[in-house]
Amino acid sequence: MKITIYGTDCCSKCDQVLEIVNELVEEYKIDAEVEKINDPIEAAQKGVMSLPALAVDGDIKIKGKAASKEEIKEILNV
Amino acid sequence: MFENVAQFIVSFLPITGNIAEIVEYWIYNNLKILFILFLVVFIISYLRTYFPPEKIRDYLKGKNVVFGYLFAIGLGLISPFCTCSTIPLFLGLVSAGVPFGIIITFLFVSPLINFAAIAVLLSTLGVKITLAYALGGVIVAILGSVILVKLKMERYLISFNFSESNKKDEEEKKLTRRERLKETYQGGVEIVKQVFPYVLFGVTVGAVIHGLVPEDIISNYLSGRFSVPGAVIIGVPVYTDIMGVIPIAESLIAKGLPTGTAVAFMMAVATLSLPQFILLKKAMQKKLLFYYGAILSLGIIVLGFLLNFLF
């Protein structure tokens, strides 16, 4: 699967989400490609109006909040 | 109340004289500003659970202009502290076809003034300066957006396609009070965490100025005719939160820095920052960005001169 995190360079919450995702991918050996996009235009094109946002295979799952590890775990089905 | 706490703590420390006074001032200001920050941020975060971006966008779409402007000002006041969240909302408004003037008003107000800063200013610098800051910010924003609209600057917004694909799951989900409080708590803690280091830094610089910088240095060198544009120029490379500048401005004013100069410095630090402009450049062409920056700088300078003249 492909996990995309939308954020900006100056957004610590966004990095937090990226960190949690990376942790989970490693911990549960998830077969996933993780990318972070620091372009709000690209996020806007996906319909995201508040950052950070997280998408799995192109579907936006969370937007506008630094989700907790538990929440992200649920989204990734682990 | 905070004064007593600060005195109480200092009385247990093995320090006296000037150092004791600086430490007391430092503790007092940290306690006071952080208390207000907590309070206001949590109130705002709670309010914001009622205004998710999608709702704001739909709400602004077909509104009449006057109401739209007022709403944009209100929105700017409760907008979050980081451009990271302003820009995506801005882009969403653009793509939804909200009138340019309303969007640009929001973009002016959002960094210039916010509720938390107003609350802290009230408690540190008094009603007069707070009013000058808030009204001045609103006037600069409205004039700025009127000028940009008259110049037909909306041509220079970058156009792009906003996805419709997520429209269907955006139907308003009714939040329970419990969910609202949870969101408030999460959002509030995040903002406080983000702003806290700036407050600490600002209060520390402020305390050092308060205790160690002689008055005549400031009144001799920082109160001339060029102090306002000077303050704005210095404010550009300084990148901190407005909450971090207020305590510095407070001690500078106490040492004789003219009010207008201090307000101009605060506003310049909060609005004219490189990271913000780099992000904005993704959403607008150079010409519009230049005008936006120029109007902000000029507006802040004029406001500074005016306040120095008035107070």
Short mmCIF file of C-alpha atoms in Angstrom, two decimals:
data_model
loop_
_atom_site.label_atom_id
_atom_site.label_comp_id
_atom_site.label_asym_id
_atom_site.label_seq_id
_atom_site.Cartn_x
_atom_site.Cartn_y
_atom_site.Cartn_z
CA MET A 1 0.00 0.00 0.00
CA LYS A 2 0.99 3.59 -0.38
CA ILE A 3 0.81 5.93 2.58
CA THR A 4 0.94 9.63 1.86
CA ILE A 5 1.33 12.33 4.46
CA TYR A 6 0.52 15.88 3.45
CA GLY A 7 2.22 18.68 5.33
CA THR A 8 4.61 21.58 4.99
CA ASP A 9 8.24 22.11 5.89
CA CYS A 10 7.39 24.15 8.95
CA CYS A 11 4.71 21.97 10.46
CA SER A 12 5.80 19.93 13.44
CA LYS A 13 2.46 18.16 13.73
CA CYS A 14 2.95 16.81 10.21
CA ASP A 15 6.36 15.41 11.07
CA GLN A 16 4.82 13.82 14.12
CA VAL A 17 2.36 11.91 11.94
CA LEU A 18 5.16 10.84 9.60
CA GLU A 19 7.15 9.56 12.56
CA ILE A 20 4.24 7.51 13.90
CA VAL A 21 3.57 6.03 10.45
CA ASN A 22 7.22 5.08 10.04
CA GLU A 23 7.24 3.50 13.49
CA LEU A 24 4.14 1.46 12.74
CA VAL A 25 5.42 0.35 9.35
CA GLU A 26 8.56 -0.95 10.99
CA GLU A 27 6.89 -2.39 14.07
CA TYR A 28 4.26 -4.35 12.16
CA LYS A 29 6.38 -4.97 9.08
CA ILE A 30 3.76 -3.38 6.86
CA ASP A 31 4.47 -3.63 3.16
CA ALA A 32 4.05 0.03 2.40
CA GLU A 33 5.64 2.91 0.61
CA VAL A 34 5.60 6.03 2.79
CA GLU A 35 5.88 9.47 1.28
CA LYS A 36 5.52 12.98 2.62
CA ILE A 37 4.34 15.77 0.36
CA ASN A 38 5.23 19.27 1.44
CA ASP A 39 3.12 21.06 -1.10
CA PRO A 40 -0.18 22.50 0.10
CA ILE A 41 -1.34 22.84 -3.52
CA GLU A 42 -1.10 19.12 -4.00
CA ALA A 43 -2.97 18.64 -0.75
CA ALA A 44 -5.64 21.10 -1.88
CA GLN A 45 -6.03 19.17 -5.12
CA LYS A 46 -6.89 16.18 -3.01
CA GLY A 47 -9.55 18.21 -1.23
CA VAL A 48 -7.53 18.76 1.93
CA MET A 49 -8.06 22.11 3.64
CA SER A 50 -6.24 21.51 6.87
CA LEU A 51 -2.94 19.84 7.52
CA PRO A 52 -1.57 17.37 8.38
CA ALA A 53 -3.48 14.86 6.31
CA LEU A 54 -2.96 11.18 5.73
CA ALA A 55 -3.96 9.17 2.69
CA VAL A 56 -3.83 5.46 2.07
CA ASP A 57 -3.64 4.50 -1.62
CA GLY A 58 -4.89 7.95 -2.55
CA ASP A 59 -7.87 8.01 -0.18
CA ILE A 60 -7.78 10.73 2.42
CA LYS A 61 -8.29 9.14 5.80
CA ILE A 62 -7.42 11.92 8.24
CA LYS A 63 -7.15 15.63 7.80
CA GLY A 64 -6.45 18.55 10.02
CA LYS A 65 -5.16 16.82 13.07
CA ALA A 66 -2.14 15.12 14.48
CA ALA A 67 -3.75 11.73 14.87
CA SER A 68 -2.65 9.51 17.70
CA LYS A 69 -0.80 6.25 17.22
CA GLU A 70 -4.00 4.37 18.06
CA GLU A 71 -6.00 6.18 15.41
CA ILE A 72 -3.37 5.62 12.74
CA LYS A 73 -3.09 1.96 13.73
CA GLU A 74 -6.78 1.55 13.10
CA ILE A 75 -6.52 3.19 9.69
CA LEU A 76 -3.64 0.95 8.68
CA ASN A 77 -5.50 -2.12 9.94
CA VAL A 78 -2.81 -3.32 12.28
CA MET B 1 -1.86 36.79 42.06
CA PHE B 2 1.04 35.77 39.80
CA GLU B 3 3.09 38.53 41.34
CA ASN B 4 2.70 36.96 44.77
CA VAL B 5 3.63 33.53 43.47
CA ALA B 6 6.74 34.96 41.79
CA GLN B 7 7.72 36.81 44.99
CA PHE B 8 7.13 33.69 47.02
CA ILE B 9 9.36 31.55 44.78
CA VAL B 10 12.12 34.14 44.66
CA SER B 11 12.12 34.45 48.46
CA PHE B 12 13.35 30.86 48.63
CA LEU B 13 16.19 31.41 46.17
CA PRO B 14 19.63 32.49 47.35
CA ILE B 15 19.61 35.64 45.22
CA THR B 16 19.14 39.31 45.96
CA GLY B 17 19.17 42.71 44.31
CA ASN B 18 18.95 43.12 40.59
CA ILE B 19 19.20 39.40 39.83
CA ALA B 20 16.32 38.64 42.19
CA GLU B 21 14.26 41.31 40.50
CA ILE B 22 14.99 39.90 37.03
CA VAL B 23 14.11 36.38 38.13
CA GLU B 24 10.91 37.58 39.75
CA TYR B 25 9.95 39.48 36.61
CA TRP B 26 10.76 36.40 34.54
CA ILE B 27 8.64 34.05 36.65
CA TYR B 28 5.78 36.52 36.85
CA ASN B 29 5.62 37.09 33.10
CA ASN B 30 5.93 33.43 32.22
CA LEU B 31 3.12 32.50 34.59
CA LYS B 32 0.88 35.29 33.42
CA ILE B 33 1.38 34.85 29.68
CA LEU B 34 1.17 31.07 29.78
CA PHE B 35 -1.99 31.22 31.87
CA ILE B 36 -3.67 33.57 29.39
CA LEU B 37 -2.37 31.53 26.47
CA PHE B 38 -3.87 28.33 27.90
CA LEU B 39 -7.18 29.95 28.58
CA VAL B 40 -7.58 31.69 25.23
CA VAL B 41 -6.21 28.83 23.15
CA PHE B 42 -8.64 26.39 24.70
CA ILE B 43 -11.58 28.72 24.19
CA ILE B 44 -10.57 29.30 20.57
CA SER B 45 -9.96 25.62 19.94
CA TYR B 46 -13.44 24.88 21.26
CA LEU B 47 -14.96 27.52 18.99
CA ARG B 48 -13.04 26.10 16.07
CA THR B 49 -14.69 22.72 16.42
CA TYR B 50 -17.83 24.49 15.20
CA PHE B 51 -16.05 25.88 12.14
CA PRO B 52 -14.32 23.10 10.22
CA PRO B 53 -12.71 24.44 7.02
CA GLU B 54 -15.26 22.81 4.75
CA LYS B 55 -18.09 24.50 6.57
CA ILE B 56 -16.36 27.88 6.40
CA ARG B 57 -15.87 27.45 2.69
CA ASP B 58 -19.48 26.54 1.99
CA TYR B 59 -20.65 29.30 4.25
CA LEU B 60 -18.62 31.98 2.50
CA LYS B 61 -19.50 30.91 -1.00
CA GLY B 62 -22.67 32.85 -1.52
CA LYS B 63 -22.45 35.53 1.14
CA ASN B 64 -22.83 39.24 0.47
CA VAL B 65 -19.67 41.28 0.48
CA VAL B 66 -19.96 43.28 3.71
CA PHE B 67 -20.89 40.26 5.73
CA GLY B 68 -18.17 38.27 4.00
CA TYR B 69 -15.53 40.82 4.97
CA LEU B 70 -16.64 40.82 8.60
CA PHE B 71 -16.63 37.05 8.65
CA ALA B 72 -13.14 37.01 7.11
CA ILE B 73 -11.90 39.32 9.87
CA GLY B 74 -13.43 37.11 12.55
CA LEU B 75 -11.96 34.06 10.91
CA GLY B 76 -8.53 35.67 10.83
CA LEU B 77 -8.83 36.45 14.53
CA ILE B 78 -9.47 32.86 15.54
CA SER B 79 -7.23 31.37 12.88
CA PRO B 80 -4.49 29.13 14.12
CA PHE B 81 -1.04 30.38 14.83
CA CYS B 82 0.79 28.68 12.04
CA THR B 83 0.75 29.46 8.33
CA CYS B 84 0.78 25.73 7.79
CA SER B 85 -2.90 25.80 8.49
CA THR B 86 -3.73 29.17 6.97
CA ILE B 87 -2.50 28.35 3.47
CA PRO B 88 -4.53 25.17 2.87
CA LEU B 89 -7.67 26.96 4.04
CA PHE B 90 -6.77 29.88 1.77
CA LEU B 91 -6.37 27.50 -1.16
CA GLY B 92 -9.69 25.86 -0.40
CA LEU B 93 -11.44 29.24 -0.36
CA VAL B 94 -9.82 30.20 -3.67
CA SER B 95 -10.93 27.04 -5.38
CA ALA B 96 -14.46 27.36 -4.05
CA GLY B 97 -14.79 30.71 -5.79
CA VAL B 98 -15.12 32.82 -2.62
CA PRO B 99 -14.69 36.48 -3.66
CA PHE B 100 -11.05 37.54 -3.81
CA GLY B 101 -11.48 40.51 -1.45
CA ILE B 102 -12.82 38.30 1.30
CA ILE B 103 -10.05 35.75 0.92
CA ILE B 104 -7.33 38.36 0.89
CA THR B 105 -8.81 40.09 3.96
CA PHE B 106 -8.53 36.79 5.79
CA LEU B 107 -4.94 36.47 4.60
CA PHE B 108 -4.11 39.94 5.92
CA VAL B 109 -5.83 39.61 9.28
CA SER B 110 -4.71 36.10 10.08
CA PRO B 111 -1.04 36.83 10.84
CA LEU B 112 -1.58 40.47 11.90
CA ILE B 113 -3.90 39.99 14.83
CA ASN B 114 -5.26 37.13 16.86
CA PHE B 115 -7.29 36.74 20.02
CA ALA B 116 -4.53 35.28 22.14
CA ALA B 117 -2.27 38.23 21.36
CA ILE B 118 -5.10 40.65 22.16
CA ALA B 119 -5.67 38.98 25.53
CA VAL B 120 -1.99 39.03 26.47
CA LEU B 121 -1.58 42.63 25.27
CA LEU B 122 -4.53 43.71 27.40
CA SER B 123 -2.89 42.33 30.48
CA THR B 124 0.59 43.64 29.76
CA LEU B 125 0.33 46.87 27.82
CA GLY B 126 -3.14 48.11 28.62
CA VAL B 127 -6.31 48.97 26.76
CA LYS B 128 -4.96 51.81 24.63
CA ILE B 129 -2.17 49.88 22.95
CA THR B 130 -4.34 46.79 22.56
CA LEU B 131 -7.03 48.78 20.81
CA ALA B 132 -4.45 50.45 18.59
CA TYR B 133 -3.02 47.06 17.69
CA ALA B 134 -6.38 45.43 16.95
CA LEU B 135 -8.03 48.34 15.14
CA GLY B 136 -4.81 49.19 13.31
CA GLY B 137 -4.50 45.58 12.12
CA VAL B 138 -8.09 45.49 10.90
CA ILE B 139 -7.72 48.82 9.07
CA VAL B 140 -4.49 47.73 7.37
CA ALA B 141 -6.21 44.49 6.33
CA ILE B 142 -9.31 46.16 4.91
CA LEU B 143 -7.40 48.89 3.08
CA GLY B 144 -4.94 46.31 1.79
CA SER B 145 -7.64 44.11 0.39
CA VAL B 146 -9.53 47.06 -1.13
CA ILE B 147 -6.33 48.13 -2.91
CA LEU B 148 -5.62 44.61 -4.18
CA VAL B 149 -9.20 44.24 -5.42
CA LYS B 150 -9.05 47.63 -7.18
CA LEU B 151 -5.81 46.58 -8.87
CA LYS B 152 -7.58 43.41 -10.05
CA MET B 153 -4.90 41.31 -8.47
CA GLU B 154 -6.98 38.17 -8.49
CA ARG B 155 -5.51 37.50 -11.93
CA TYR B 156 -2.32 36.53 -10.15
CA LEU B 157 -3.73 33.82 -7.95
CA ILE B 158 -2.48 30.46 -9.02
CA SER B 159 -5.29 28.42 -10.41
CA PHE B 160 -5.65 24.74 -9.87
CA ASN B 161 -8.31 22.10 -9.63
CA PHE B 162 -9.62 21.38 -6.24
CA SER B 163 -10.68 17.81 -5.88
CA GLU B 164 -14.35 17.09 -5.69
CA SER B 165 -13.72 13.50 -4.87
CA ASN B 166 -13.91 14.01 -1.15
CA LYS B 167 -17.09 16.00 -1.26
CA LYS B 168 -19.38 13.17 -0.34
CA ASP B 169 -17.73 12.22 2.91
CA GLU B 170 -17.71 15.83 3.97
CA GLU B 171 -21.32 15.79 4.96
CA GLU B 172 -21.42 17.42 8.29
CA LYS B 173 -20.86 14.95 11.04
CA LYS B 174 -22.46 16.06 14.23
CA LEU B 175 -19.93 16.02 17.00
CA THR B 176 -20.96 15.13 20.50
CA ARG B 177 -19.82 17.39 23.30
CA ARG B 178 -17.36 14.73 24.35
CA GLU B 179 -15.80 14.64 20.86
CA ARG B 180 -15.66 18.42 20.78
CA LEU B 181 -13.87 18.53 24.10
CA LYS B 182 -11.45 15.87 22.93
CA GLU B 183 -10.69 17.84 19.77
CA THR B 184 -10.36 21.02 21.80
CA TYR B 185 -7.92 19.36 24.13
CA GLN B 186 -5.82 17.88 21.32
CA GLY B 187 -5.81 21.09 19.29
CA GLY B 188 -5.18 23.27 22.33
CA VAL B 189 -2.29 21.21 23.63
CA GLU B 190 -0.70 21.23 20.18
CA ILE B 191 -0.87 25.02 19.90
CA VAL B 192 0.39 25.62 23.43
CA LYS B 193 3.26 23.19 22.81
CA GLN B 194 4.10 25.04 19.63
CA VAL B 195 3.97 28.54 21.12
CA PHE B 196 5.46 27.74 24.53
CA PRO B 197 9.16 27.91 23.49
CA TYR B 198 8.58 31.30 21.86
CA VAL B 199 6.97 32.65 25.02
CA LEU B 200 9.85 31.36 27.13
CA PHE B 201 12.37 32.93 24.78
CA GLY B 202 10.51 36.23 24.59
CA VAL B 203 10.04 36.48 28.35
CA THR B 204 13.72 35.74 28.89
CA VAL B 205 14.83 38.45 26.47
CA GLY B 206 12.26 40.77 28.00
CA ALA B 207 13.52 40.10 31.53
CA VAL B 208 17.12 40.74 30.50
CA ILE B 209 16.12 44.04 28.88
CA HIS B 210 14.03 44.87 31.95
CA GLY B 211 16.88 44.28 34.35
CA LEU B 212 20.06 45.06 32.48
CA VAL B 213 19.54 47.49 29.61
CA PRO B 214 19.88 51.12 30.68
CA GLU B 215 16.95 53.33 29.80
CA ASP B 216 18.90 55.99 27.96
CA ILE B 217 20.20 53.52 25.35
CA ILE B 218 16.67 52.89 24.16
CA SER B 219 15.37 56.43 24.41
CA ASN B 220 18.54 57.80 22.78
CA TYR B 221 18.96 55.34 19.95
CA LEU B 222 15.62 53.73 19.30
CA SER B 223 13.17 56.57 19.33
CA GLY B 224 14.24 58.70 16.39
CA ARG B 225 12.36 59.32 13.20
CA PHE B 226 13.65 56.17 11.57
CA SER B 227 12.79 53.90 14.44
CA VAL B 228 9.51 52.72 12.87
CA PRO B 229 10.88 51.61 9.47
CA GLY B 230 13.94 50.34 11.34
CA ALA B 231 11.78 48.20 13.60
CA VAL B 232 9.98 46.78 10.57
CA ILE B 233 13.24 45.95 8.80
CA ILE B 234 14.62 44.25 11.91
CA GLY B 235 11.33 42.38 12.24
CA VAL B 236 11.67 40.67 8.84
CA PRO B 237 14.48 38.21 9.61
CA VAL B 238 13.25 37.68 13.17
CA TYR B 239 10.94 34.72 12.98
CA THR B 240 9.01 34.06 16.10
CA ASP B 241 5.45 33.87 17.27
CA ILE B 242 3.72 37.11 18.21
CA MET B 243 3.39 35.72 21.74
CA GLY B 244 7.17 35.72 21.91
CA VAL B 245 7.44 39.36 20.85
CA ILE B 246 4.92 40.83 23.27
CA PRO B 247 7.08 40.41 26.40
CA ILE B 248 10.03 41.94 24.55
CA ALA B 249 7.89 44.86 23.38
CA GLU B 250 6.58 45.28 26.91
CA SER B 251 10.01 45.78 28.45
CA LEU B 252 11.16 47.95 25.56
CA ILE B 253 8.15 50.23 26.01
CA ALA B 254 8.81 50.41 29.75
CA LYS B 255 12.34 51.55 28.88
CA GLY B 256 11.08 54.31 26.64
CA LEU B 257 10.57 52.74 23.23
CA PRO B 258 7.77 54.68 21.50
CA THR B 259 4.47 52.78 21.37
CA GLY B 260 4.10 52.93 17.60
CA THR B 261 7.60 51.60 17.09
CA ALA B 262 6.87 48.70 19.42
CA VAL B 263 3.57 47.85 17.72
CA ALA B 264 5.22 48.05 14.30
CA PHE B 265 7.96 45.69 15.48
CA MET B 266 5.44 43.20 16.83
CA MET B 267 3.42 43.19 13.65
CA ALA B 268 6.46 42.96 11.39
CA VAL B 269 7.82 39.98 13.28
CA ALA B 270 4.51 38.19 13.11
CA THR B 271 3.64 38.90 9.47
CA LEU B 272 6.75 39.54 7.41
CA SER B 273 8.47 36.22 7.72
CA LEU B 274 10.31 34.33 5.06
CA PRO B 275 8.75 30.88 5.68
CA GLN B 276 5.30 32.39 5.35
CA PHE B 277 6.15 34.03 2.04
CA ILE B 278 7.77 30.90 0.64
CA LEU B 279 4.56 29.06 1.35
CA LEU B 280 2.41 31.83 -0.09
CA LYS B 281 4.44 31.79 -3.25
CA LYS B 282 2.98 28.42 -4.02
CA ALA B 283 -0.46 29.96 -4.12
CA MET B 284 0.13 33.27 -5.85
CA GLN B 285 2.31 34.71 -8.55
CA LYS B 286 5.22 36.99 -7.72
CA LYS B 287 3.40 40.18 -8.54
CA LEU B 288 0.56 39.59 -6.11
CA LEU B 289 2.97 38.36 -3.45
CA PHE B 290 5.04 41.51 -3.89
CA TYR B 291 2.01 43.77 -3.54
CA TYR B 292 0.80 41.81 -0.52
CA GLY B 293 4.20 42.18 1.18
CA ALA B 294 4.56 45.82 0.19
CA ILE B 295 1.10 46.77 1.46
CA LEU B 296 1.71 44.94 4.73
CA SER B 297 5.09 46.65 5.25
CA LEU B 298 3.81 50.08 4.30
CA GLY B 299 0.65 49.66 6.33
CA ILE B 300 2.62 48.65 9.41
CA ILE B 301 5.03 51.57 8.99
CA VAL B 302 2.21 54.11 8.57
CA LEU B 303 0.41 52.65 11.56
CA GLY B 304 3.61 52.89 13.61
CA PHE B 305 4.11 56.55 12.72
CA LEU B 306 0.48 57.32 13.44
CA LEU B 307 0.64 55.69 16.89
CA ASN B 308 3.87 57.49 17.74
CA PHE B 309 2.17 60.70 16.77
CA LEU B 310 -0.96 59.94 18.81
CA PHE B 311 0.62 58.59 22.01
#
